PDB file of C-alpha atoms and ligand atoms in Angstrom:
ATOM      1  CA  MET A   1       9.152  18.412   9.922  1.00  0.00           C
ATOM      2  CA  ALA A   2       7.151  16.323   7.446  1.00  0.00           C
ATOM      3  CA  LEU A   3       6.643  12.655   8.254  1.00  0.00           C
ATOM      4  CA  ASN A   4       6.763  10.394   5.197  1.00  0.00           C
ATOM      5  CA  VAL A   5       5.860   6.733   5.607  1.00  0.00           C
ATOM      6  CA  ILE A   6       5.918   3.819   3.172  1.00  0.00           C
ATOM      7  CA  MET A   7       3.703   0.886   4.144  1.00  0.00           C
ATOM      8  CA  MET A   8       5.217  -2.209   2.512  1.00  0.00           C
ATOM      9  CA  GLY A   9       3.950  -5.782   2.588  1.00  0.00           C
ATOM     10  CA  PRO A  10       2.285  -8.457   0.452  1.00  0.00           C
ATOM     11  CA  PRO A  11      -1.345  -8.389  -0.732  1.00  0.00           C
ATOM     12  CA  GLY A  12      -3.621  -8.741   2.295  1.00  0.00           C
ATOM     13  CA  ALA A  13      -0.979  -7.767   4.856  1.00  0.00           C
ATOM     14  CA  GLY A  14      -3.156  -4.898   6.097  1.00  0.00           C
ATOM     15  CA  LYS A  15      -1.242  -2.026   4.444  1.00  0.00           C
ATOM     16  CA  GLY A  16      -4.437  -0.225   3.449  1.00  0.00           C
ATOM     17  CA  THR A  17      -6.058  -0.736   6.856  1.00  0.00           C
ATOM     18  CA  GLN A  18      -3.046   0.588   8.761  1.00  0.00           C
ATOM     19  CA  ALA A  19      -2.139   3.330   6.258  1.00  0.00           C
ATOM     20  CA  GLY A  20      -5.680   4.734   6.450  1.00  0.00           C
ATOM     21  CA  ARG A  21      -5.725   4.740  10.234  1.00  0.00           C
ATOM     22  CA  PHE A  22      -2.226   6.167  10.664  1.00  0.00           C
ATOM     23  CA  ALA A  23      -2.743   8.920   8.080  1.00  0.00           C
ATOM     24  CA  LYS A  24      -6.027   9.952   9.721  1.00  0.00           C
ATOM     25  CA  GLU A  25      -4.566  10.005  13.233  1.00  0.00           C
ATOM     26  CA  ARG A  26      -1.518  12.036  12.184  1.00  0.00           C
ATOM     27  CA  ALA A  27      -3.374  14.236   9.653  1.00  0.00           C
ATOM     28  CA  LEU A  28      -1.147  13.049   6.796  1.00  0.00           C
ATOM     29  CA  LEU A  29      -2.065  12.491   3.163  1.00  0.00           C
ATOM     30  CA  LYS A  30      -2.707   8.818   2.383  1.00  0.00           C
ATOM     31  CA  ILE A  31      -1.736   7.812  -1.131  1.00  0.00           C
ATOM     32  CA  SER A  32      -2.992   4.343  -2.059  1.00  0.00           C
ATOM     33  CA  THR A  33      -2.026   3.546  -5.642  1.00  0.00           C
ATOM     34  CA  GLY A  34      -4.518   0.644  -5.797  1.00  0.00           C
ATOM     35  CA  ASP A  35      -7.371   2.958  -4.696  1.00  0.00           C
ATOM     36  CA  ILE A  36      -6.277   5.651  -7.183  1.00  0.00           C
ATOM     37  CA  LEU A  37      -6.347   3.094 -10.005  1.00  0.00           C
ATOM     38  CA  ARG A  38      -9.748   1.717  -8.946  1.00  0.00           C
ATOM     39  CA  GLU A  39     -11.203   5.264  -8.763  1.00  0.00           C
ATOM     40  CA  ALA A  40      -9.832   6.098 -12.206  1.00  0.00           C
ATOM     41  CA  ILE A  41     -11.338   2.883 -13.603  1.00  0.00           C
ATOM     42  CA  LYS A  42     -14.756   3.918 -12.241  1.00  0.00           C
ATOM     43  CA  GLU A  43     -14.371   7.258 -14.025  1.00  0.00           C
ATOM     44  CA  LYS A  44     -13.438   5.378 -17.219  1.00  0.00           C
ATOM     45  CA  ASN A  45     -10.086   7.132 -17.423  1.00  0.00           C
ATOM     46  CA  GLN A  46      -8.338   5.651 -20.512  1.00  0.00           C
ATOM     47  CA  VAL A  47      -4.983   4.964 -18.833  1.00  0.00           C
ATOM     48  CA  ALA A  48      -6.722   3.218 -15.956  1.00  0.00           C
ATOM     49  CA  LEU A  49      -8.904   1.122 -18.236  1.00  0.00           C
ATOM     50  CA  GLU A  50      -5.710  -0.156 -19.838  1.00  0.00           C
ATOM     51  CA  ALA A  51      -4.333  -0.841 -16.356  1.00  0.00           C
ATOM     52  CA  LYS A  52      -7.475  -2.767 -15.330  1.00  0.00           C
ATOM     53  CA  ALA A  53      -6.652  -5.747 -17.536  1.00  0.00           C
ATOM     54  CA  ARG A  54      -3.289  -6.067 -15.804  1.00  0.00           C
ATOM     55  CA  MET A  55      -4.813  -5.655 -12.333  1.00  0.00           C
ATOM     56  CA  ASP A  56      -7.443  -8.306 -13.064  1.00  0.00           C
ATOM     57  CA  ARG A  57      -4.662 -10.714 -14.040  1.00  0.00           C
ATOM     58  CA  GLY A  58      -2.770  -9.928 -10.817  1.00  0.00           C
ATOM     59  CA  GLU A  59       0.076  -8.238 -12.710  1.00  0.00           C
ATOM     60  CA  LEU A  60       1.658  -4.874 -11.973  1.00  0.00           C
ATOM     61  CA  VAL A  61       0.790  -1.723 -13.871  1.00  0.00           C
ATOM     62  CA  ASP A  62       3.804  -0.273 -15.704  1.00  0.00           C
ATOM     63  CA  ASP A  63       6.351   1.777 -13.772  1.00  0.00           C
ATOM     64  CA  ASP A  64       6.035   4.959 -15.865  1.00  0.00           C
ATOM     65  CA  THR A  65       2.291   5.202 -15.214  1.00  0.00           C
ATOM     66  CA  MET A  66       2.642   4.569 -11.480  1.00  0.00           C
ATOM     67  CA  ILE A  67       5.593   6.928 -11.003  1.00  0.00           C
ATOM     68  CA  ALA A  68       3.721   9.699 -12.852  1.00  0.00           C
ATOM     69  CA  ILE A  69       0.635   9.208 -10.627  1.00  0.00           C
ATOM     70  CA  VAL A  70       2.614   9.380  -7.383  1.00  0.00           C
ATOM     71  CA  ALA A  71       4.861  12.246  -8.535  1.00  0.00           C
ATOM     72  CA  GLU A  72       1.764  14.310  -9.346  1.00  0.00           C
ATOM     73  CA  ARG A  73       0.091  13.584  -5.975  1.00  0.00           C
ATOM     74  CA  LEU A  74       3.229  14.552  -4.103  1.00  0.00           C
ATOM     75  CA  THR A  75       3.267  18.013  -5.672  1.00  0.00           C
ATOM     76  CA  ARG A  76      -0.159  18.829  -4.199  1.00  0.00           C
ATOM     77  CA  PRO A  77      -0.244  21.196  -1.209  1.00  0.00           C
ATOM     78  CA  ASP A  78      -1.884  18.579   1.054  1.00  0.00           C
ATOM     79  CA  ALA A  79       1.264  16.441   0.779  1.00  0.00           C
ATOM     80  CA  ALA A  80       3.433  19.132   2.352  1.00  0.00           C
ATOM     81  CA  ARG A  81       2.908  17.919   5.957  1.00  0.00           C
ATOM     82  CA  GLY A  82       3.898  14.407   4.938  1.00  0.00           C
ATOM     83  CA  PHE A  83       2.282  11.300   3.521  1.00  0.00           C
ATOM     84  CA  VAL A  84       1.622   7.609   3.938  1.00  0.00           C
ATOM     85  CA  LEU A  85       2.209   5.544   0.793  1.00  0.00           C
ATOM     86  CA  ASP A  86       0.196   2.327   0.457  1.00  0.00           C
ATOM     87  CA  GLY A  87       1.099   0.111  -2.524  1.00  0.00           C
ATOM     88  CA  PHE A  88       4.026   2.172  -3.814  1.00  0.00           C
ATOM     89  CA  PRO A  89       6.875   1.561  -4.498  1.00  0.00           C
ATOM     90  CA  ARG A  90       6.357  -1.964  -5.806  1.00  0.00           C
ATOM     91  CA  THR A  91       9.478  -2.283  -7.945  1.00  0.00           C
ATOM     92  CA  VAL A  92      13.064  -1.166  -7.471  1.00  0.00           C
ATOM     93  CA  ALA A  93      12.597   1.276 -10.386  1.00  0.00           C
ATOM     94  CA  GLN A  94       9.686   2.883  -8.491  1.00  0.00           C
ATOM     95  CA  ALA A  95      11.775   3.050  -5.297  1.00  0.00           C
ATOM     96  CA  ARG A  96      14.607   4.789  -7.159  1.00  0.00           C
ATOM     97  CA  ALA A  97      12.151   7.261  -8.703  1.00  0.00           C
ATOM     98  CA  LEU A  98      10.721   7.998  -5.261  1.00  0.00           C
ATOM     99  CA  ASP A  99      14.200   8.710  -3.908  1.00  0.00           C
ATOM    100  CA  GLU A 100      14.715  11.222  -6.705  1.00  0.00           C
ATOM    101  CA  ILE A 101      11.366  12.877  -5.938  1.00  0.00           C
ATOM    102  CA  MET A 102      12.276  13.033  -2.224  1.00  0.00           C
ATOM    103  CA  GLU A 103      15.623  14.583  -3.020  1.00  0.00           C
ATOM    104  CA  ARG A 104      13.906  17.297  -5.055  1.00  0.00           C
ATOM    105  CA  ARG A 105      11.317  17.880  -2.299  1.00  0.00           C
ATOM    106  CA  GLY A 106      13.985  17.916   0.387  1.00  0.00           C
ATOM    107  CA  SER A 107      11.403  17.199   3.087  1.00  0.00           C
ATOM    108  CA  GLY A 108      11.508  14.971   6.156  1.00  0.00           C
ATOM    109  CA  PRO A 109      12.686  11.380   6.548  1.00  0.00           C
ATOM    110  CA  LEU A 110      11.281   8.420   4.652  1.00  0.00           C
ATOM    111  CA  VAL A 111      10.194   5.769   7.168  1.00  0.00           C
ATOM    112  CA  ILE A 112       9.734   2.316   5.615  1.00  0.00           C
ATOM    113  CA  VAL A 113       7.619  -0.279   7.424  1.00  0.00           C
ATOM    114  CA  ASP A 114       7.385  -3.895   6.252  1.00  0.00           C
ATOM    115  CA  VAL A 115       4.136  -5.513   7.447  1.00  0.00           C
ATOM    116  CA  VAL A 116       4.890  -9.259   7.709  1.00  0.00           C
ATOM    117  CA  VAL A 117       2.120 -11.898   7.589  1.00  0.00           C
ATOM    118  CA  PRO A 118       2.403 -15.646   6.764  1.00  0.00           C
ATOM    119  CA  GLU A 119       1.160 -16.598   3.290  1.00  0.00           C
ATOM    120  CA  GLN A 120      -1.663 -18.895   4.479  1.00  0.00           C
ATOM    121  CA  GLU A 121      -3.124 -16.023   6.514  1.00  0.00           C
ATOM    122  CA  LEU A 122      -2.888 -13.679   3.499  1.00  0.00           C
ATOM    123  CA  ILE A 123      -4.806 -16.193   1.373  1.00  0.00           C
ATOM    124  CA  ARG A 124      -7.434 -16.597   4.109  1.00  0.00           C
ATOM    125  CA  ARG A 125      -7.915 -12.833   4.477  1.00  0.00           C
ATOM    126  CA  LEU A 126      -8.202 -12.132   0.759  1.00  0.00           C
ATOM    127  CA  ALA A 127     -10.617 -15.039   0.166  1.00  0.00           C
ATOM    128  CA  GLY A 128     -12.879 -13.600   2.877  1.00  0.00           C
ATOM    129  CA  ARG A 129     -12.565  -9.924   1.991  1.00  0.00           C
ATOM    130  CA  ARG A 130     -15.650  -8.121   0.750  1.00  0.00           C
ATOM    131  CA  ILE A 131     -15.732  -4.521  -0.402  1.00  0.00           C
ATOM    132  CA  CYS A 132     -18.579  -2.129  -1.071  1.00  0.00           C
ATOM    133  CA  GLY A 133     -19.563  -2.292  -4.740  1.00  0.00           C
ATOM    134  CA  VAL A 134     -20.466   1.419  -4.604  1.00  0.00           C
ATOM    135  CA  CYS A 135     -17.756   3.206  -2.585  1.00  0.00           C
ATOM    136  CA  GLY A 136     -15.060   0.488  -2.481  1.00  0.00           C
ATOM    137  CA  THR A 137     -14.624   0.507   1.307  1.00  0.00           C
ATOM    138  CA  ASN A 138     -13.354  -2.724   2.920  1.00  0.00           C
ATOM    139  CA  ALA A 139     -16.281  -4.341   4.730  1.00  0.00           C
ATOM    140  CA  ASP A 140     -16.556  -6.293   7.910  1.00  0.00           C
ATOM    141  CA  VAL A 141     -16.812  -9.991   6.996  1.00  0.00           C
ATOM    142  CA  ALA A 142     -20.005 -10.349   9.018  1.00  0.00           C
ATOM    143  CA  ALA A 143     -21.681  -7.217   7.608  1.00  0.00           C
ATOM    144  CA  ALA A 144     -24.701  -7.472   5.305  1.00  0.00           C
ATOM    145  CA  SER A 145     -24.075  -4.137   3.577  1.00  0.00           C
ATOM    146  CA  CYS A 146     -21.557  -1.272   3.550  1.00  0.00           C
ATOM    147  CA  ALA A 147     -21.343   0.514   6.915  1.00  0.00           C
ATOM    148  CA  LYS A 148     -20.411   3.763   5.154  1.00  0.00           C
ATOM    149  CA  CYS A 149     -22.986   4.050   2.347  1.00  0.00           C
ATOM    150  CA  GLY A 150     -25.261   0.987   2.616  1.00  0.00           C
ATOM    151  CA  GLY A 151     -24.022  -0.350  -0.748  1.00  0.00           C
ATOM    152  CA  THR A 152     -24.021  -4.046  -1.669  1.00  0.00           C
ATOM    153  CA  LEU A 153     -20.892  -5.995  -0.761  1.00  0.00           C
ATOM    154  CA  VAL A 154     -18.913  -7.742  -3.486  1.00  0.00           C
ATOM    155  CA  GLN A 155     -15.612  -9.585  -3.872  1.00  0.00           C
ATOM    156  CA  ARG A 156     -12.809  -7.418  -5.251  1.00  0.00           C
ATOM    157  CA  SER A 157     -12.204  -8.335  -8.898  1.00  0.00           C
ATOM    158  CA  ASP A 158      -8.621  -9.446  -8.148  1.00  0.00           C
ATOM    159  CA  ASP A 159      -9.427 -11.439  -4.972  1.00  0.00           C
ATOM    160  CA  GLY A 160     -10.360 -14.700  -6.713  1.00  0.00           C
ATOM    161  CA  GLN A 161      -8.101 -17.580  -5.578  1.00  0.00           C
ATOM    162  CA  LYS A 162      -6.137 -17.923  -8.845  1.00  0.00           C
ATOM    163  CA  ILE A 163      -5.459 -14.189  -9.086  1.00  0.00           C
ATOM    164  CA  VAL A 164      -4.438 -13.972  -5.409  1.00  0.00           C
ATOM    165  CA  LEU A 165      -1.803 -16.655  -6.000  1.00  0.00           C
ATOM    166  CA  GLU A 166      -0.525 -14.683  -9.002  1.00  0.00           C
ATOM    167  CA  ARG A 167      -0.412 -11.455  -6.939  1.00  0.00           C
ATOM    168  CA  LEU A 168       1.624 -13.271  -4.275  1.00  0.00           C
ATOM    169  CA  ARG A 169       3.997 -14.591  -6.957  1.00  0.00           C
ATOM    170  CA  VAL A 170       4.406 -11.105  -8.426  1.00  0.00           C
ATOM    171  CA  TYR A 171       5.063  -9.760  -4.926  1.00  0.00           C
ATOM    172  CA  GLN A 172       7.882 -12.296  -4.403  1.00  0.00           C
ATOM    173  CA  ASN A 173       9.498 -11.535  -7.766  1.00  0.00           C
ATOM    174  CA  ALA A 174       9.043  -7.795  -8.179  1.00  0.00           C
ATOM    175  CA  THR A 175       8.358  -6.270  -4.754  1.00  0.00           C
ATOM    176  CA  LYS A 176      10.484  -8.323  -2.322  1.00  0.00           C
ATOM    177  CA  PRO A 177      13.651  -6.822  -3.921  1.00  0.00           C
ATOM    178  CA  VAL A 178      12.364  -3.380  -2.880  1.00  0.00           C
ATOM    179  CA  LEU A 179      12.748  -4.479   0.762  1.00  0.00           C
ATOM    180  CA  ASP A 180      16.405  -5.294   0.064  1.00  0.00           C
ATOM    181  CA  TYR A 181      16.772  -1.860  -1.519  1.00  0.00           C
ATOM    182  CA  TYR A 182      15.609  -0.253   1.779  1.00  0.00           C
ATOM    183  CA  ARG A 183      16.739  -2.773   4.399  1.00  0.00           C
ATOM    184  CA  GLU A 184      20.003  -1.107   5.430  1.00  0.00           C
ATOM    185  CA  ARG A 185      18.452   2.322   6.010  1.00  0.00           C
ATOM    186  CA  PRO A 186      18.235   3.481   9.638  1.00  0.00           C
ATOM    187  CA  THR A 187      14.517   4.217   9.149  1.00  0.00           C
ATOM    188  CA  PHE A 188      13.582   0.688   7.963  1.00  0.00           C
ATOM    189  CA  ARG A 189      11.311  -1.209  10.388  1.00  0.00           C
ATOM    190  CA  VAL A 190       9.445  -4.550  10.450  1.00  0.00           C
ATOM    191  CA  VAL A 191       6.065  -5.111  12.135  1.00  0.00           C
ATOM    192  CA  ASN A 192       4.256  -8.371  12.882  1.00  0.00           C
ATOM    193  CA  GLY A 193       1.055  -7.949  10.849  1.00  0.00           C
ATOM    194  CA  ALA A 194      -0.404 -11.297  11.953  1.00  0.00           C
ATOM    195  CA  GLN A 195      -1.752  -9.800  15.176  1.00  0.00           C
ATOM    196  CA  PRO A 196      -5.209  -8.243  15.665  1.00  0.00           C
ATOM    197  CA  PRO A 197      -5.437  -4.847  13.901  1.00  0.00           C
ATOM    198  CA  ASP A 198      -5.252  -2.769  17.117  1.00  0.00           C
ATOM    199  CA  ARG A 199      -2.071  -4.569  18.197  1.00  0.00           C
ATOM    200  CA  VAL A 200      -0.517  -4.009  14.777  1.00  0.00           C
ATOM    201  CA  ALA A 201      -1.518  -0.336  15.072  1.00  0.00           C
ATOM    202  CA  ARG A 202       0.095   0.023  18.489  1.00  0.00           C
ATOM    203  CA  ASP A 203       3.363  -1.588  17.314  1.00  0.00           C
ATOM    204  CA  LEU A 204       3.381   0.485  14.127  1.00  0.00           C
ATOM    205  CA  ASP A 205       2.977   3.750  16.018  1.00  0.00           C
ATOM    206  CA  THR A 206       5.897   2.852  18.290  1.00  0.00           C
ATOM    207  CA  LEU A 207       8.129   1.729  15.409  1.00  0.00           C
ATOM    208  CA  ILE A 208       7.429   4.805  13.288  1.00  0.00           C
ATOM    209  CA  ASP A 209       7.989   7.203  16.183  1.00  0.00           C
ATOM    210  CA  ASP A 210      11.196   5.378  17.051  1.00  0.00           C
ATOM    211  CA  ALA A 211      12.445   5.495  13.448  1.00  0.00           C
ATOM    212  CA  THR A 212      11.692   9.211  13.215  1.00  0.00           C
ATOM    213  CA  THR A 213      13.469  10.031  16.471  1.00  0.00           C
ATOM    214  CA  ALA A 214      16.413   7.748  15.695  1.00  0.00           C
ATOM    215  CA  ARG A 215      17.017   9.647  12.498  1.00  0.00           C
ATOM    216  CA  LEU A 216      16.982  13.104  14.082  1.00  0.00           C
TER     217      LEU A 216
HETATM  218  P1  LIG B 301      -3.518  -2.770  -4.112  1.00  0.00           P
HETATM  219  O1  LIG B 301      -4.883  -2.267  -4.024  1.00  0.00           O
HETATM  220  O2  LIG B 301      -2.407  -1.991  -3.546  1.00  0.00           O
HETATM  221  O3  LIG B 301      -3.548  -4.254  -3.557  1.00  0.00           O
HETATM  222  P2  LIG B 301      -2.498  -5.096  -2.673  1.00  0.00           P
HETATM  223  O4  LIG B 301      -1.157  -4.571  -2.487  1.00  0.00           O
HETATM  224  O5  LIG B 301      -2.555  -6.438  -3.319  1.00  0.00           O
HETATM  225  O6  LIG B 301      -3.065  -4.974  -1.288  1.00  0.00           O
HETATM  226  P3  LIG B 301      -4.494  -5.288  -0.721  1.00  0.00           P
HETATM  227  O7  LIG B 301      -5.354  -4.087  -0.853  1.00  0.00           O
HETATM  228  O8  LIG B 301      -5.059  -6.573  -1.266  1.00  0.00           O
HETATM  229  O9  LIG B 301      -4.109  -5.611   0.756  1.00  0.00           O
HETATM  230  P4  LIG B 301      -3.618  -4.666   1.940  1.00  0.00           P
HETATM  231  O10 LIG B 301      -2.244  -5.058   2.349  1.00  0.00           O
HETATM  232  O11 LIG B 301      -3.874  -3.226   1.654  1.00  0.00           O
HETATM  233  O12 LIG B 301      -4.575  -5.185   3.064  1.00  0.00           O
HETATM  234  P5  LIG B 301      -5.965  -4.591   3.589  1.00  0.00           P
HETATM  235  O13 LIG B 301      -5.731  -3.563   4.613  1.00  0.00           O
HETATM  236  O14 LIG B 301      -6.851  -4.244   2.433  1.00  0.00           O
HETATM  237  O15 LIG B 301      -3.128  -3.036  -5.653  1.00  0.00           O
HETATM  238  C1  LIG B 301      -4.016  -3.690  -6.530  1.00  0.00           C
HETATM  239  C2  LIG B 301      -3.392  -3.789  -7.906  1.00  0.00           C
HETATM  240  O16 LIG B 301      -3.152  -2.472  -8.435  1.00  0.00           O
HETATM  241  C3  LIG B 301      -2.016  -4.487  -7.977  1.00  0.00           C
HETATM  242  O17 LIG B 301      -2.123  -5.886  -8.052  1.00  0.00           O
HETATM  243  C4  LIG B 301      -1.445  -3.868  -9.263  1.00  0.00           C
HETATM  244  O18 LIG B 301      -2.003  -4.460 -10.412  1.00  0.00           O
HETATM  245  C5  LIG B 301      -1.947  -2.427  -9.198  1.00  0.00           C
HETATM  246  N1  LIG B 301      -0.975  -1.533  -8.509  1.00  0.00           N
HETATM  247  C6  LIG B 301      -1.183  -0.824  -7.363  1.00  0.00           C
HETATM  248  N2  LIG B 301      -0.078  -0.121  -7.038  1.00  0.00           N
HETATM  249  C7  LIG B 301       0.850  -0.397  -7.982  1.00  0.00           C
HETATM  250  C8  LIG B 301       2.195   0.003  -8.191  1.00  0.00           C
HETATM  251  N3  LIG B 301       2.819   0.849  -7.322  1.00  0.00           N
HETATM  252  N4  LIG B 301       2.860  -0.488  -9.264  1.00  0.00           N
HETATM  253  C9  LIG B 301       2.251  -1.318 -10.145  1.00  0.00           C
HETATM  254  N5  LIG B 301       0.978  -1.737 -10.008  1.00  0.00           N
HETATM  255  C10 LIG B 301       0.275  -1.289  -8.938  1.00  0.00           C
HETATM  256  O19 LIG B 301      -6.541  -5.897   4.327  1.00  0.00           O
HETATM  257  C11 LIG B 301      -6.877  -7.069   3.618  1.00  0.00           C
HETATM  258  C12 LIG B 301      -8.007  -7.801   4.379  1.00  0.00           C
HETATM  259  O20 LIG B 301      -7.518  -8.252   5.634  1.00  0.00           O
HETATM  260  C13 LIG B 301      -9.214  -6.902   4.689  1.00  0.00           C
HETATM  261  O21 LIG B 301     -10.374  -7.660   4.622  1.00  0.00           O
HETATM  262  C14 LIG B 301      -8.941  -6.434   6.124  1.00  0.00           C
HETATM  263  O22 LIG B 301     -10.112  -6.115   6.814  1.00  0.00           O
HETATM  264  C15 LIG B 301      -8.235  -7.640   6.722  1.00  0.00           C
HETATM  265  N6  LIG B 301      -7.236  -7.295   7.739  1.00  0.00           N
HETATM  266  C16 LIG B 301      -6.404  -6.209   7.767  1.00  0.00           C
HETATM  267  N7  LIG B 301      -5.601  -6.256   8.857  1.00  0.00           N
HETATM  268  C17 LIG B 301      -5.931  -7.392   9.521  1.00  0.00           C
HETATM  269  C18 LIG B 301      -5.459  -7.996  10.732  1.00  0.00           C
HETATM  270  N8  LIG B 301      -4.471  -7.457  11.455  1.00  0.00           N
HETATM  271  N9  LIG B 301      -6.026  -9.152  11.130  1.00  0.00           N
HETATM  272  C19 LIG B 301      -7.037  -9.746  10.390  1.00  0.00           C
HETATM  273  N10 LIG B 301      -7.540  -9.210   9.236  1.00  0.00           N
HETATM  274  C20 LIG B 301      -6.978  -8.060   8.820  1.00  0.00           C
END
């Protein structure tokens, strides 16, 4: 049966880090809406260029655009075994649209994990984050260049202090209600994301396996 995971949590919670690892280990498709948008911006895709202004202000991209992107990805053959969503859904409208897509697909449970980290730690992580200016990979804080391609490290365009505070505000207003939308489901789980990454990974694996079994 397909395993479908949603990695929820505020900016800097470690959704991307854990989604990438989990998807690789379980051979699932990782769908990161932030990465998809950043790739499309690099390719000068018109829709994404319009989205960039919103992203750089810390605002959300409109629901119709995001739902269309995810709906298209989920029709691809490599999504058949299951997927890990990172950064979607971010509004209740997106969550409702995803439920409709899942109903049409009729595949596997939807496991929702909320990665919880205190706000001061989120601000600290995002202020210190550097990414590769060439391939976009998250870099080790101490690294001099990208471990993957040797590219120069830069700050992500939306990681400046003012924009981070706006992203956290938008998360509280628009995305927190999505947790309430899911909270009563038997496959909803919460993980302490303020631990070292390998501890978060261990807890996540246990929680996701437990949620999957509990549902069967
Ligand atoms: P997106 O790229 O999704 O950004 P985000 O949600 O703000 O998340 P981040 O990538 O900043 O953080 P993360 O939780 O993935 O943490 P990470 O693993 O990178 O979205 C960007 C923008 O695109 C949005 O603002 C919006 O405009 C638009 N967008 C995207 N999806 C959308 C949607 N569905 N609807 C509308 N608009 C949308 O880790 C962060 C840092 O912490 C890294 O340096 C990492 O190394 C470090 N770290 C990770 N885990 C740990 C740990 N356990 N301990 C210490 N450090 C850690």
